[in-house]
Short mmCIF file of C-alpha atoms in Angstrom, two decimals:
data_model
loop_
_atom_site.label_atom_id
_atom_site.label_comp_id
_atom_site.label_asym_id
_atom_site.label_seq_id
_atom_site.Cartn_x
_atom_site.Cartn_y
_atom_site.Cartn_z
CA UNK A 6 0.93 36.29 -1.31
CA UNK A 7 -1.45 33.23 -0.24
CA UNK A 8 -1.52 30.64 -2.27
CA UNK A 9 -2.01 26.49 -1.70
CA UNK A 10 -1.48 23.00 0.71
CA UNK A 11 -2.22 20.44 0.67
CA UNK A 12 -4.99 20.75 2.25
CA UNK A 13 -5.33 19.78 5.49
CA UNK A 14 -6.51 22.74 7.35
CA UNK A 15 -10.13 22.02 8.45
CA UNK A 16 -10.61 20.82 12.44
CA UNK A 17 -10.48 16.78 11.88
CA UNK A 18 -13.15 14.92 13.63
CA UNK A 19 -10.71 11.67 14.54
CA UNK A 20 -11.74 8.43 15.46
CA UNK A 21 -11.48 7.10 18.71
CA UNK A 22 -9.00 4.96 17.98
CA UNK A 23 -6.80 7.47 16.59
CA UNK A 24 -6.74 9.65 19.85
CA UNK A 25 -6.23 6.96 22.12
CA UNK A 26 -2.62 7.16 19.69
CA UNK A 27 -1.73 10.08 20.65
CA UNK A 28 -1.67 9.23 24.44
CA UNK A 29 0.53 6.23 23.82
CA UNK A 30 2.95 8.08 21.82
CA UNK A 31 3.99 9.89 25.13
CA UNK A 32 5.64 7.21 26.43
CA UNK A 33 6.46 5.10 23.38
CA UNK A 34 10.85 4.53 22.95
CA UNK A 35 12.35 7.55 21.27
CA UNK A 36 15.77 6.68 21.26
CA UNK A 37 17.88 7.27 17.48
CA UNK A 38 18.68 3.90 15.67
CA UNK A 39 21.53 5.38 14.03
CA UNK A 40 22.81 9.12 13.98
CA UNK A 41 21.43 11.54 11.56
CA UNK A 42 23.69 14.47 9.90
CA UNK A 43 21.81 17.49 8.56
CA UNK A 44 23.09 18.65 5.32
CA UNK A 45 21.55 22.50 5.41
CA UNK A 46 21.86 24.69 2.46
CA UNK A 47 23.49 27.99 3.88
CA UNK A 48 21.59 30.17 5.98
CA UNK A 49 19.20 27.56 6.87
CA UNK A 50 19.66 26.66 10.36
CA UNK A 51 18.96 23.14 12.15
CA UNK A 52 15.25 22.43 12.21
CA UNK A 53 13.02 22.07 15.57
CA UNK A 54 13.05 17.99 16.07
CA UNK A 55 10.27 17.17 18.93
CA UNK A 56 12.62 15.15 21.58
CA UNK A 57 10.34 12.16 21.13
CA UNK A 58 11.10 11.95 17.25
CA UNK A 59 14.91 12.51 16.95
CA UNK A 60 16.03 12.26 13.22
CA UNK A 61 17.50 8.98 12.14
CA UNK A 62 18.60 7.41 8.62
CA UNK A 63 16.69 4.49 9.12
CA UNK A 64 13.35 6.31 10.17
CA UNK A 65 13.69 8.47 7.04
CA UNK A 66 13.82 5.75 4.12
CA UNK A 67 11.14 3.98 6.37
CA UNK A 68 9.28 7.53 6.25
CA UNK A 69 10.19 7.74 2.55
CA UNK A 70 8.42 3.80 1.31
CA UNK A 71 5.60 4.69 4.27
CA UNK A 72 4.99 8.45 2.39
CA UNK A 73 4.79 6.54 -1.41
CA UNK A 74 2.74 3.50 -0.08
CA UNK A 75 -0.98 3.54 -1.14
CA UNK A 76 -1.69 0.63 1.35
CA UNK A 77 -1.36 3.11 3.99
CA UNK A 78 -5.19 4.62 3.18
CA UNK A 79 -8.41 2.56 4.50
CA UNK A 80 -9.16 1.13 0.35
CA UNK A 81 -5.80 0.92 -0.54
CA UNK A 82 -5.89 3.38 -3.04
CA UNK A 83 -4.18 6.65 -1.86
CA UNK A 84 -0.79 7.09 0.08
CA UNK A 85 0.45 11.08 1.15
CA UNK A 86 2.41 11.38 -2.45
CA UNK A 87 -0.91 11.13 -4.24
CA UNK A 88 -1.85 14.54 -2.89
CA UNK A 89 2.22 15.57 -2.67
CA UNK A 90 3.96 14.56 -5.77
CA UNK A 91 7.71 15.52 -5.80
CA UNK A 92 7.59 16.90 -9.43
CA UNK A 93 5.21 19.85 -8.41
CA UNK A 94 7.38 20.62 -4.82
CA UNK A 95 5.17 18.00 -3.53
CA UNK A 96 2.00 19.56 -4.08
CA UNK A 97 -0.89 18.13 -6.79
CA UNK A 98 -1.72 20.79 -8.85
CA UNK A 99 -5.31 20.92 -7.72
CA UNK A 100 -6.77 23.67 -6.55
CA UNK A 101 -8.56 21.01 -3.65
CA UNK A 102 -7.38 17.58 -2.65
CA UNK A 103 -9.25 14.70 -3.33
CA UNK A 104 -9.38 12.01 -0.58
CA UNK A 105 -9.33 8.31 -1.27
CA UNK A 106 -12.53 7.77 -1.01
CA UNK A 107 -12.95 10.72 -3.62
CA UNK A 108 -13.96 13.47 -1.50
CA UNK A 109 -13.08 16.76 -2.12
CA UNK A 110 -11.43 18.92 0.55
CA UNK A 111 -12.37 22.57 1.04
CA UNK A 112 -8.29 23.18 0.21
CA UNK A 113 -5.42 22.92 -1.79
CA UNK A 114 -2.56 20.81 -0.82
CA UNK A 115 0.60 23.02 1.01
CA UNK A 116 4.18 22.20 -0.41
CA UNK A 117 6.09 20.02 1.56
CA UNK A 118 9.57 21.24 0.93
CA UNK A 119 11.27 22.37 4.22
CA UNK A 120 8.10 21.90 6.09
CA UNK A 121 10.84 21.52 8.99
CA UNK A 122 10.76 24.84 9.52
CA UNK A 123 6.92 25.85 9.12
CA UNK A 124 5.79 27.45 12.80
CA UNK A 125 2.53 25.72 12.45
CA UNK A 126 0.94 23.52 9.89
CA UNK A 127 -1.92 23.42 7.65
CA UNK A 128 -3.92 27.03 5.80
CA UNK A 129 -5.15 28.11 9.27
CA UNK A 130 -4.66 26.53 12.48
CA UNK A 131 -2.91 28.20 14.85
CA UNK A 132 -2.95 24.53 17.28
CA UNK A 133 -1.15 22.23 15.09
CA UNK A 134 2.54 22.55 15.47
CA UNK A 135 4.24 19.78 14.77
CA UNK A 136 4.04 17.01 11.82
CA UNK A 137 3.10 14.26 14.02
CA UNK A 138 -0.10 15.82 15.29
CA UNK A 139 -0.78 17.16 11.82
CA UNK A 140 -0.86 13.51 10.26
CA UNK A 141 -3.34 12.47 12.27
CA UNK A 142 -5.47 14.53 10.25
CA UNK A 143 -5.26 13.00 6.48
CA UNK A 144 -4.98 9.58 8.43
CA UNK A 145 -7.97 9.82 10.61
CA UNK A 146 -9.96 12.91 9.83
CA UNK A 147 -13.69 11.73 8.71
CA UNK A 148 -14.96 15.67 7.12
CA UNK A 149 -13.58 15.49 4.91
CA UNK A 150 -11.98 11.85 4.37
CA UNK A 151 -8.27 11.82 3.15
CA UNK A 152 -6.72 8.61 3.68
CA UNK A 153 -9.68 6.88 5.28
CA UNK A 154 -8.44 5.11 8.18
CA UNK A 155 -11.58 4.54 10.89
CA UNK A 156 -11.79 1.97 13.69
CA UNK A 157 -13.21 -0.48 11.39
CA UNK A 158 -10.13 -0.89 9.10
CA UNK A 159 -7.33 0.14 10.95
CA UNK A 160 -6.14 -3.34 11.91
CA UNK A 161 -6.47 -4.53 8.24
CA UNK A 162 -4.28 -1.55 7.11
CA UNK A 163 -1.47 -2.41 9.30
CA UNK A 164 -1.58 -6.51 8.23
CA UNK A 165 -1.13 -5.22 5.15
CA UNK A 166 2.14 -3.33 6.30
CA UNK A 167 2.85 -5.98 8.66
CA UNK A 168 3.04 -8.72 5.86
CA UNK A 169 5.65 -6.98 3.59
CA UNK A 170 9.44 -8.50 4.41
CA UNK A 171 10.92 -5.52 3.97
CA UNK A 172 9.03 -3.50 6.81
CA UNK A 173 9.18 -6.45 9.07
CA UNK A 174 13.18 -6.34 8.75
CA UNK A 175 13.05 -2.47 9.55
CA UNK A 176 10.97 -1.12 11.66
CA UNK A 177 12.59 -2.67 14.51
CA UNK A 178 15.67 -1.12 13.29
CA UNK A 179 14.15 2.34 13.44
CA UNK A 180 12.74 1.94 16.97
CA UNK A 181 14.97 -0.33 18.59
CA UNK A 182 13.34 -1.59 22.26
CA UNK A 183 10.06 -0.91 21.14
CA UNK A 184 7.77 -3.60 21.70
CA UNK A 185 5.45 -3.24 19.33
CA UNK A 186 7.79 -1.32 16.21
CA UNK A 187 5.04 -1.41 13.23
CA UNK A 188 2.20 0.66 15.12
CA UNK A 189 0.38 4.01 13.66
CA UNK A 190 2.56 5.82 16.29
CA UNK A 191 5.57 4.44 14.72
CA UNK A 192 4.31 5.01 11.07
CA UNK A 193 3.56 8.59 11.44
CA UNK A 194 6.89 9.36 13.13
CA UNK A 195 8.61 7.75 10.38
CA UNK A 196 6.89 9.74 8.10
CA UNK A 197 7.26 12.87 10.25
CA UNK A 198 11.07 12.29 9.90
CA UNK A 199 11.31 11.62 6.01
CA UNK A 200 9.05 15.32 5.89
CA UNK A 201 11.67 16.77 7.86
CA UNK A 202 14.28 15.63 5.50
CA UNK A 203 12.67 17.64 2.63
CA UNK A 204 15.27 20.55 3.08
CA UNK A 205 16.48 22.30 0.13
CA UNK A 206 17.76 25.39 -1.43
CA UNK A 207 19.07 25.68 -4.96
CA UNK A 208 16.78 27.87 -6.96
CA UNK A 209 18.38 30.39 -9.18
CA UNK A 210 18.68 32.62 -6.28
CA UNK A 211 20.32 30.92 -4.09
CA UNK A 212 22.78 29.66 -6.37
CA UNK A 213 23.14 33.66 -7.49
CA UNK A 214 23.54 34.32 -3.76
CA UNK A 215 26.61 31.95 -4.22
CA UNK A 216 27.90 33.56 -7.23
CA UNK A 217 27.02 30.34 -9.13
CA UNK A 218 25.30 32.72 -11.85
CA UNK A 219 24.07 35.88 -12.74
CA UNK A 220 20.34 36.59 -12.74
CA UNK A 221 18.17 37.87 -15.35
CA UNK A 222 17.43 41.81 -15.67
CA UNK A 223 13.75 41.12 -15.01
CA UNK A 224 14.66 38.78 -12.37
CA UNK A 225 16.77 41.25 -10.42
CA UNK A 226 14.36 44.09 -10.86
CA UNK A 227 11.60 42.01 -9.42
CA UNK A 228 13.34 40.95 -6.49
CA UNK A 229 14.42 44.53 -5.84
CA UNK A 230 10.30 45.34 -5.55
CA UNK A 231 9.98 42.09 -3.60
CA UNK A 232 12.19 43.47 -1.21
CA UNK A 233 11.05 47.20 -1.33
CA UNK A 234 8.06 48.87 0.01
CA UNK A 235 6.45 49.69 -3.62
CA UNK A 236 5.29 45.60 -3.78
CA UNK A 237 5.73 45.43 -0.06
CA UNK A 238 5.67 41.25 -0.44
CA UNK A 239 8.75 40.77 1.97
CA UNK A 240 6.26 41.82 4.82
CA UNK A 241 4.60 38.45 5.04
CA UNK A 242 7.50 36.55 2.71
CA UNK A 243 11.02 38.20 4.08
CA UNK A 244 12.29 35.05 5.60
CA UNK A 245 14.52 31.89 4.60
CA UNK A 246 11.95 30.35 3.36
CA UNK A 247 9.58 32.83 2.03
CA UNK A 248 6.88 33.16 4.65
CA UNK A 249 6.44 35.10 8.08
CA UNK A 250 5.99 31.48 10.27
CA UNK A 251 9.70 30.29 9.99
CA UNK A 252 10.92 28.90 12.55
CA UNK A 253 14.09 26.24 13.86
CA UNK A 254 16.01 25.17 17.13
CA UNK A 255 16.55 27.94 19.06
CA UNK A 256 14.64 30.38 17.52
CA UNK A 257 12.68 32.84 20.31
CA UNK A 258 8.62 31.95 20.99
CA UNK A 259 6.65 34.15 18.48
CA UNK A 260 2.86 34.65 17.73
CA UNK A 261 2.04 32.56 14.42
CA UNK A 262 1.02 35.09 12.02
CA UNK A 263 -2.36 35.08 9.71
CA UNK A 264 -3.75 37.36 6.80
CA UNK A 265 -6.73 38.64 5.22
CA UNK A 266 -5.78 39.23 1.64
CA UNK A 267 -8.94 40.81 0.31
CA UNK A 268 -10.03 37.55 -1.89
CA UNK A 269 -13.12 37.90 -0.47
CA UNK A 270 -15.88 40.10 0.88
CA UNK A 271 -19.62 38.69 0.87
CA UNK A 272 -22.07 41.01 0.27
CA UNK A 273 -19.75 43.87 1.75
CA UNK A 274 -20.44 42.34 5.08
CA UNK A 275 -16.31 40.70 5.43
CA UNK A 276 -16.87 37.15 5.60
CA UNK A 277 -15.46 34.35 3.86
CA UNK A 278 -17.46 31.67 1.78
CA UNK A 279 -17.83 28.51 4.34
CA UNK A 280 -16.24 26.65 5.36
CA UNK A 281 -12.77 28.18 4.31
CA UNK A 282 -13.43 30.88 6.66
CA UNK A 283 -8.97 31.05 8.01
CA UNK A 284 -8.82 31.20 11.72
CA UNK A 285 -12.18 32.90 12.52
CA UNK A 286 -13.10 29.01 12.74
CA UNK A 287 -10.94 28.33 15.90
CA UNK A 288 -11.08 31.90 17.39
CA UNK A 289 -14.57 33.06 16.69
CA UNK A 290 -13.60 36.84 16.55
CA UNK A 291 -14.87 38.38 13.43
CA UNK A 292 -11.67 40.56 13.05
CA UNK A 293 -9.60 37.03 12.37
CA UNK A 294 -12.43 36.42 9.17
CA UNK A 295 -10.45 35.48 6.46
CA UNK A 296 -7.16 35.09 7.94
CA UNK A 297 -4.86 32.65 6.51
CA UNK A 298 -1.56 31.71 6.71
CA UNK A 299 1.14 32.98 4.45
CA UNK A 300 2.19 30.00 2.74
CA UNK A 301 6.29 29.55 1.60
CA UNK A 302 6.91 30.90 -2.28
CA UNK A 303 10.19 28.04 -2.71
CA UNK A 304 9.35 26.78 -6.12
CA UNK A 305 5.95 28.90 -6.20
CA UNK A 306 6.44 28.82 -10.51
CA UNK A 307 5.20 24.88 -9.70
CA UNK A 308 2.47 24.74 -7.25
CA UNK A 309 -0.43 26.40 -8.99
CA UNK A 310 -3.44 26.88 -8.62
CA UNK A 311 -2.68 29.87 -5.88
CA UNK A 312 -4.53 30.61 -2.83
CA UNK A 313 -5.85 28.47 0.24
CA UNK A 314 -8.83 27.73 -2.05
CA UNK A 315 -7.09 27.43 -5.93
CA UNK A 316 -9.68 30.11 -7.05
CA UNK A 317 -6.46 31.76 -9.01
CA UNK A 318 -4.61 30.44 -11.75
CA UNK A 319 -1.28 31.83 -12.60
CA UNK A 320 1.27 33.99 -10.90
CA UNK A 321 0.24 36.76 -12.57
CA UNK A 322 -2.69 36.60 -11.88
CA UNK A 323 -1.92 36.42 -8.14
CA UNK A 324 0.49 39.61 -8.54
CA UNK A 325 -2.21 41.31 -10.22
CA UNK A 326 -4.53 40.87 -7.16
CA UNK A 327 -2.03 42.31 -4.75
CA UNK A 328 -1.66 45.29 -7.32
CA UNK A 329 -5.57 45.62 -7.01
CA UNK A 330 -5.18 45.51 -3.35
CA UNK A 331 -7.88 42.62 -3.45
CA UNK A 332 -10.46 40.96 -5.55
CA UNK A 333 -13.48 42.29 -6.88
CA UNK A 334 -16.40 39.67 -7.84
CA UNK A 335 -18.91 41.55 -9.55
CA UNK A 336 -21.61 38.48 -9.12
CA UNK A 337 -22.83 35.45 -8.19
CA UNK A 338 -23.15 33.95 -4.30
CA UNK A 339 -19.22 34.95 -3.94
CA UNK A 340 -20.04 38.41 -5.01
CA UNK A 341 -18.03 41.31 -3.09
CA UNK A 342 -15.15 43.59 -2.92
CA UNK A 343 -12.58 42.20 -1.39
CA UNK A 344 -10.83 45.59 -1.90
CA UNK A 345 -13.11 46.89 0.60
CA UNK A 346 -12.91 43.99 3.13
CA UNK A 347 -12.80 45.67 7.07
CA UNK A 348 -10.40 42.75 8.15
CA UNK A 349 -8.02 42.99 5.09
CA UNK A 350 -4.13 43.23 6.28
CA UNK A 351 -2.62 46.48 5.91
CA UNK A 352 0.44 44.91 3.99
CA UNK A 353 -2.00 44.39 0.85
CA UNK A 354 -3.21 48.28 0.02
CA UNK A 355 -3.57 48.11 -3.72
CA UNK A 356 0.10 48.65 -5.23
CA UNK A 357 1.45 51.48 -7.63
CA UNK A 358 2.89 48.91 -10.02
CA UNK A 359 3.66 48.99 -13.85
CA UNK A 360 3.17 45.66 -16.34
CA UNK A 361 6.76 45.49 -16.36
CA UNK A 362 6.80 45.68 -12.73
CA UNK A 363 4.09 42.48 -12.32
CA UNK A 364 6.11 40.55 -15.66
CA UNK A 365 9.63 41.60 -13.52
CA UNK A 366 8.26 40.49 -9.82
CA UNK A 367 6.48 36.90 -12.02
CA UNK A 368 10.30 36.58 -13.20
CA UNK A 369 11.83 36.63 -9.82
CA UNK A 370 8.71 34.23 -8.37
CA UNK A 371 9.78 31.88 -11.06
CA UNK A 372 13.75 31.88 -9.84
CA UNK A 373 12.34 30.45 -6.56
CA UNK A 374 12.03 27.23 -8.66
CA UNK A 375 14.17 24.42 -6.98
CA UNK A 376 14.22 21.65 -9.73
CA UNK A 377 17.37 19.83 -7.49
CA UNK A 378 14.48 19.19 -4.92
CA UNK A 379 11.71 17.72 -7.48
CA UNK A 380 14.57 15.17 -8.71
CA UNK A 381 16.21 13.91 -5.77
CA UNK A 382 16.04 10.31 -5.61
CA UNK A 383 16.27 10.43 -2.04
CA UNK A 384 12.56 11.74 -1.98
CA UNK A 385 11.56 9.75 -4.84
CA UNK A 386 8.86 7.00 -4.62
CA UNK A 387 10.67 3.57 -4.34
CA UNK A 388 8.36 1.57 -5.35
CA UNK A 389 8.55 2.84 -9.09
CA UNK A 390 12.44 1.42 -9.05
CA UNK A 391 12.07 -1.51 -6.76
CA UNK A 392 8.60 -2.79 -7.16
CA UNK A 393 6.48 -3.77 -4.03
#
């Protein structure tokens, strides 16, 4: 099942200033201010850190004020929360972002919770692997603007970090030895690290799975078709975290993976309205048309609207296009049958499904819910307890 991101999937064009980043943060010091402990829910095993980020307590309450902080965007007026607010798993409930200069993005906002583990980052873009590279894009990205950083205000945004106390006393904690520690290198890896603290498992699942309750009839019959070949979802969701890109330290090189879901079908000729056309926009082969990635369903019940574009509404409505084995638009410039689309994955065939089968598998999409994670205060916003 596809369904949102935040949004930050097309190619960014960056500025210049912004690349010439990414060079210094080869050689910039990467050394731990203070040890870091993972505390893993079972079966989750330690996260991929990149060896020039290692996890520290001080980078992650730095990353946590950075990820809350509205002076972070070019006009002040927009920090990372306002498009990934803890109480919907960190999404915004749109169906596409809106930048802080108000532009709309072509997608929705992805769930941050246990981004960590996510092989690569963003609806479709096979390139960006890691959470450092993928900032750059709401930071710097000009089509479509998110934060609105360019070379014209980037020194103002940082005065305006470098004249609060309280990141002058702790950014050279974080990154002891650097020489310069409040830098866009250092605020992105900051921020990097507080994202990779987002781990979490208690939905109602998991806290059946440790005999902490007993689910629901409809609950247990719907995960029984999530899990069989009747609603085949555990194709592209079988894994820890819901989706068929997991990944962690250790685990063996694999192919990211990318679907065509049948959404849509233009004129019966395949393609995708522009420019959400999934990897076909990096690959140029028509086959990969359409192909997006499977997002995570942890705490699915919250993050509507569904899909990399928000054109569906409710969970039910997204089970009842995988029992149609696509969508049909009967008119109209989207018109098409997605049923009938040539590069459509084989895992979504149009399902032999009852209404208590779609009300049974909405029931056990719903148990994914994770309210623990959407209340921690240790991925809250501090500014609404502390003031600025």
């Amino acid at each position: 099942m596809t369904r949102r991101r935040r949004g930050r999937a097309a190619v960014p064009v960056l500025a210049s200033a912004a690349l010439a980043l990414v060079a210094w943060a080869v050689v910039a010091d990467a050394r731990p201010s203070a040890p870091w402990t993972w505390k893993l829910p079972k079966g989750f095993p330690t996260p991929k850190v990149p060896a020039t980020n290692p996890m520290s307590k001080e980078k992650v309450e730095l990353g946590r004020r950075l990820f809350h902080d509205t002076r972070l965007s070019g006009n002040g007026t927009q920090s990372c929360a306002s498009c990934h607010r803890q109480e919907l798993a960190f999404t915004d409930g749109r169906g596409q972002a809106v930048g802080s200069t108000g532009e709309t993005h072509p997608r929705g906002a992805q769930s941050l919770v246990n981004v960590a583990y996510q092989q690569t980052l963003t609806w479709a873009n096979p390139a960006l692997t890691s959470l450092e590279r993928q900032m750059e894009v709401p930071l710097f990205g000009r089509h479509p603007v998110e934060m609105g950083i360019t070379d014209r205000n980037r020194g103002a945004v940082l005065k305006r970090l470098r004249r609060d106390p309280w990141y002058r006393a702790r950014f050279p904690k974080a990154f002891p030895g650097s020489k310069q520690p409040l830098s866009y290198t250092t605020v992105i890896r900051s921020i990097a690290a507080f994202q990779r603290s987002i781990v979490s498992a208690n939905s109602r699942l998991d806290r059946a799975r440790r005999g902490e309750l007993v689910m629901t009839g409809p609950e247990r019959r719907g995960l029984a078709l999530f899990n069989g070949e009747r609603a085949e979802c555990h194709h592209c969701h079988g894994s820890f975290i819901f989706n068929d890109q997991a990944t962690y330290a250790g685990a063996p090189p694999a192919r990211p993976l990318f679907h065509n879901n049948g959404l849509y079908n233009l004129g019966g000729t395949g393609a995708y309205p522009e420019p959400n056309t999934g990897i076909f926009e990096f690959t140029g082969r028509r086959t990969d048309m359409g192909r997006f990635k499977a997002p995570s369903l942890r705490n699915v019940g919250l993050t509507a609207p569904y899909m990399h574009d928000g054109s569906i509404t409710t969970l039910r409505e997204v089970v009842e296009h995988y029992r149609a084995g696509g969508r049909t638009i009967v008119d109209g410039p989207l018109a098409g049958d997605g049923r009938a689309n040539p590069n459509k994955s084989p895992n979504v065939p149009g399902l032999a499904l009852s209404d208590q089968d779609v009300t049974d598998l909405v029931a056990f999409l719903e148990s994914l819910t994770d309210r623990s994670v959407t209340t921690n205060p240790r991925f809250s916003d501090p500014f609404r307890t502390r003031g600025r």
